[in-house]
Amino acid sequence: MSAPRRPADPSGLERYYVLTGGRSGPGGSASSLDVATLIVSRTAPVPGMQHEHEEILRRCRDPLSVAELGAHLRLPFNILAVLLADLLEADRVEARDPIPAHDAGRGPDLALLEEVLSGLQRL
């Protein structure tokens, strides 16, 4: 007599395989995503969309980092990156660098750092 079969774990690898259609990583413009990249919805969810795509569009009405989005959806980075690649390709979301490109080479704002230091010293 064989042991009874356990139902598949809905939060396991099978779920990730189904969510991504078997893809293991993003391609195209999504390959440059990192955990600090900000995601912003460009469109509202439409009927018939994959549930996770709908959730991403709902949660990203205001900019949300990939790390925060992954925590809210309880998805690993590579799985979330595949889903974001789908939405980026369909022009449903926008990916923004957390630091504007024109400020990237300047370094930190010293006045802001001094204000923060002063506030911490007052605590």
mmCIF file of C-alpha atoms in Angstrom:
data_model
loop_
_atom_site.group_PDB
_atom_site.id
_atom_site.type_symbol
_atom_site.label_atom_id
_atom_site.label_comp_id
_atom_site.label_asym_id
_atom_site.label_seq_id
_atom_site.Cartn_x
_atom_site.Cartn_y
_atom_site.Cartn_z
ATOM 1 C CA MET A 1 0.000 0.000 0.000
ATOM 2 C CA SER A 2 1.436 3.359 -0.979
ATOM 3 C CA ALA A 3 1.466 6.433 1.202
ATOM 4 C CA PRO A 4 -1.295 8.966 0.566
ATOM 5 C CA ARG A 5 -0.300 11.761 -1.779
ATOM 6 C CA ARG A 6 0.096 15.160 -0.224
ATOM 7 C CA PRO A 7 -1.391 18.120 -2.078
ATOM 8 C CA ALA A 8 1.123 20.396 -3.764
ATOM 9 C CA ASP A 9 2.355 23.293 -1.667
ATOM 10 C CA PRO A 10 0.708 26.395 -3.205
ATOM 11 C CA SER A 11 3.626 28.573 -2.100
ATOM 12 C CA GLY A 12 6.329 26.283 -3.475
ATOM 13 C CA LEU A 13 8.283 26.020 -6.671
ATOM 14 C CA GLU A 14 5.288 24.797 -8.663
ATOM 15 C CA ARG A 15 3.502 28.079 -7.978
ATOM 16 C CA TYR A 16 6.488 30.105 -9.188
ATOM 17 C CA TYR A 17 6.718 27.994 -12.333
ATOM 18 C CA VAL A 18 3.063 28.686 -13.096
ATOM 19 C CA LEU A 19 3.328 32.417 -12.283
ATOM 20 C CA THR A 20 6.232 32.927 -14.678
ATOM 21 C CA GLY A 21 5.185 30.492 -17.379
ATOM 22 C CA GLY A 22 8.368 28.521 -16.745
ATOM 23 C CA ARG A 23 10.701 31.502 -17.207
ATOM 24 C CA SER A 24 13.547 31.742 -14.700
ATOM 25 C CA GLY A 25 14.618 35.335 -15.184
ATOM 26 C CA PRO A 26 13.632 38.599 -16.820
ATOM 27 C CA GLY A 27 14.799 39.668 -20.222
ATOM 28 C CA GLY A 28 15.076 42.936 -22.075
ATOM 29 C CA SER A 29 14.839 46.157 -20.097
ATOM 30 C CA ALA A 30 13.872 44.312 -16.908
ATOM 31 C CA SER A 31 17.300 42.682 -16.683
ATOM 32 C CA SER A 32 18.630 45.944 -15.198
ATOM 33 C CA LEU A 33 16.141 45.964 -12.312
ATOM 34 C CA ASP A 34 17.518 45.934 -8.791
ATOM 35 C CA VAL A 35 15.872 46.036 -5.360
ATOM 36 C CA ALA A 36 16.029 49.856 -5.192
ATOM 37 C CA THR A 37 14.367 50.447 -8.578
ATOM 38 C CA LEU A 38 11.066 52.279 -8.187
ATOM 39 C CA ILE A 39 8.033 50.906 -10.022
ATOM 40 C CA VAL A 40 5.066 53.126 -10.960
ATOM 41 C CA SER A 41 1.838 52.009 -12.634
ATOM 42 C CA ARG A 42 0.974 53.623 -15.953
ATOM 43 C CA THR A 43 -2.408 51.937 -16.334
ATOM 44 C CA ALA A 44 -5.119 50.427 -14.194
ATOM 45 C CA PRO A 45 -5.673 46.665 -14.059
ATOM 46 C CA VAL A 46 -7.973 45.243 -16.729
ATOM 47 C CA PRO A 47 -10.312 42.269 -16.431
ATOM 48 C CA GLY A 48 -8.682 38.960 -17.275
ATOM 49 C CA MET A 49 -5.167 39.940 -16.174
ATOM 50 C CA GLN A 50 -3.064 37.552 -14.126
ATOM 51 C CA HIS A 51 -3.803 38.210 -10.436
ATOM 52 C CA GLU A 52 -0.186 39.100 -9.598
ATOM 53 C CA HIS A 53 -0.033 41.621 -12.454
ATOM 54 C CA GLU A 54 -3.228 43.221 -11.119
ATOM 55 C CA GLU A 55 -1.718 43.413 -7.627
ATOM 56 C CA ILE A 56 1.457 45.049 -8.926
ATOM 57 C CA LEU A 57 -0.564 47.685 -10.804
ATOM 58 C CA ARG A 58 -2.743 48.390 -7.754
ATOM 59 C CA ARG A 59 0.148 48.658 -5.302
ATOM 60 C CA CYS A 60 2.301 50.810 -7.582
ATOM 61 C CA ARG A 61 -0.085 53.706 -8.072
ATOM 62 C CA ASP A 62 2.543 55.584 -6.058
ATOM 63 C CA PRO A 63 6.223 54.687 -6.602
ATOM 64 C CA LEU A 64 7.218 51.517 -4.762
ATOM 65 C CA SER A 65 10.635 49.866 -4.737
ATOM 66 C CA VAL A 66 11.081 46.365 -6.092
ATOM 67 C CA ALA A 67 12.139 45.264 -2.586
ATOM 68 C CA GLU A 68 8.958 46.636 -0.993
ATOM 69 C CA LEU A 69 6.803 45.170 -3.737
ATOM 70 C CA GLY A 70 8.403 41.754 -3.267
ATOM 71 C CA ALA A 71 7.738 41.911 0.468
ATOM 72 C CA HIS A 72 4.083 42.867 -0.042
ATOM 73 C CA LEU A 73 3.510 40.119 -2.606
ATOM 74 C CA ARG A 74 5.730 37.580 -0.800
ATOM 75 C CA LEU A 75 7.634 36.812 -4.000
ATOM 76 C CA PRO A 76 11.369 36.275 -4.498
ATOM 77 C CA PHE A 77 13.217 38.891 -6.548
ATOM 78 C CA ASN A 78 13.727 36.757 -9.678
ATOM 79 C CA ILE A 79 10.035 35.783 -9.851
ATOM 80 C CA LEU A 80 8.917 39.374 -9.335
ATOM 81 C CA ALA A 81 11.409 40.549 -11.972
ATOM 82 C CA VAL A 82 9.820 38.207 -14.547
ATOM 83 C CA LEU A 83 6.355 39.570 -13.733
ATOM 84 C CA LEU A 84 7.657 43.142 -13.929
ATOM 85 C CA ALA A 85 9.282 42.358 -17.287
ATOM 86 C CA ASP A 86 5.839 41.408 -18.624
ATOM 87 C CA LEU A 87 4.369 44.701 -17.414
ATOM 88 C CA LEU A 88 7.314 46.764 -18.663
ATOM 89 C CA GLU A 89 7.061 45.165 -22.107
ATOM 90 C CA ALA A 90 3.333 45.932 -22.212
ATOM 91 C CA ASP A 91 4.088 49.540 -21.099
ATOM 92 C CA ARG A 92 1.826 49.117 -18.060
ATOM 93 C CA VAL A 93 4.504 50.137 -15.529
ATOM 94 C CA GLU A 94 7.511 52.426 -15.504
ATOM 95 C CA ALA A 95 10.809 51.592 -13.813
ATOM 96 C CA ARG A 96 12.669 54.550 -12.308
ATOM 97 C CA ASP A 97 16.148 54.745 -10.874
ATOM 98 C CA PRO A 98 15.970 55.753 -7.195
ATOM 99 C CA ILE A 99 18.518 58.552 -7.777
ATOM 100 C CA PRO A 100 17.886 60.812 -10.763
ATOM 101 C CA ALA A 101 20.641 60.390 -13.356
ATOM 102 C CA HIS A 102 21.616 64.080 -13.257
ATOM 103 C CA ASP A 103 22.339 63.790 -9.489
ATOM 104 C CA ALA A 104 24.100 60.421 -9.573
ATOM 105 C CA GLY A 105 27.655 61.763 -9.961
ATOM 106 C CA ARG A 106 27.351 64.587 -7.436
ATOM 107 C CA GLY A 107 27.364 62.558 -4.249
ATOM 108 C CA PRO A 108 25.246 63.221 -1.162
ATOM 109 C CA ASP A 109 23.800 66.637 -0.380
ATOM 110 C CA LEU A 110 26.023 67.949 2.427
ATOM 111 C CA ALA A 111 23.429 70.408 3.749
ATOM 112 C CA LEU A 112 20.904 67.590 4.129
ATOM 113 C CA LEU A 113 23.464 65.354 5.852
ATOM 114 C CA GLU A 114 24.334 68.160 8.283
ATOM 115 C CA GLU A 115 20.642 68.657 9.116
ATOM 116 C CA VAL A 116 20.228 64.941 9.740
ATOM 117 C CA LEU A 117 23.328 64.874 11.956
ATOM 118 C CA SER A 118 22.107 67.890 13.893
ATOM 119 C CA GLY A 119 18.698 66.267 14.407
ATOM 120 C CA LEU A 120 20.291 63.042 15.617
ATOM 121 C CA GLN A 121 22.492 64.923 18.084
ATOM 122 C CA ARG A 122 19.417 66.650 19.556
ATOM 123 C CA LEU A 123 17.796 63.272 20.316
#
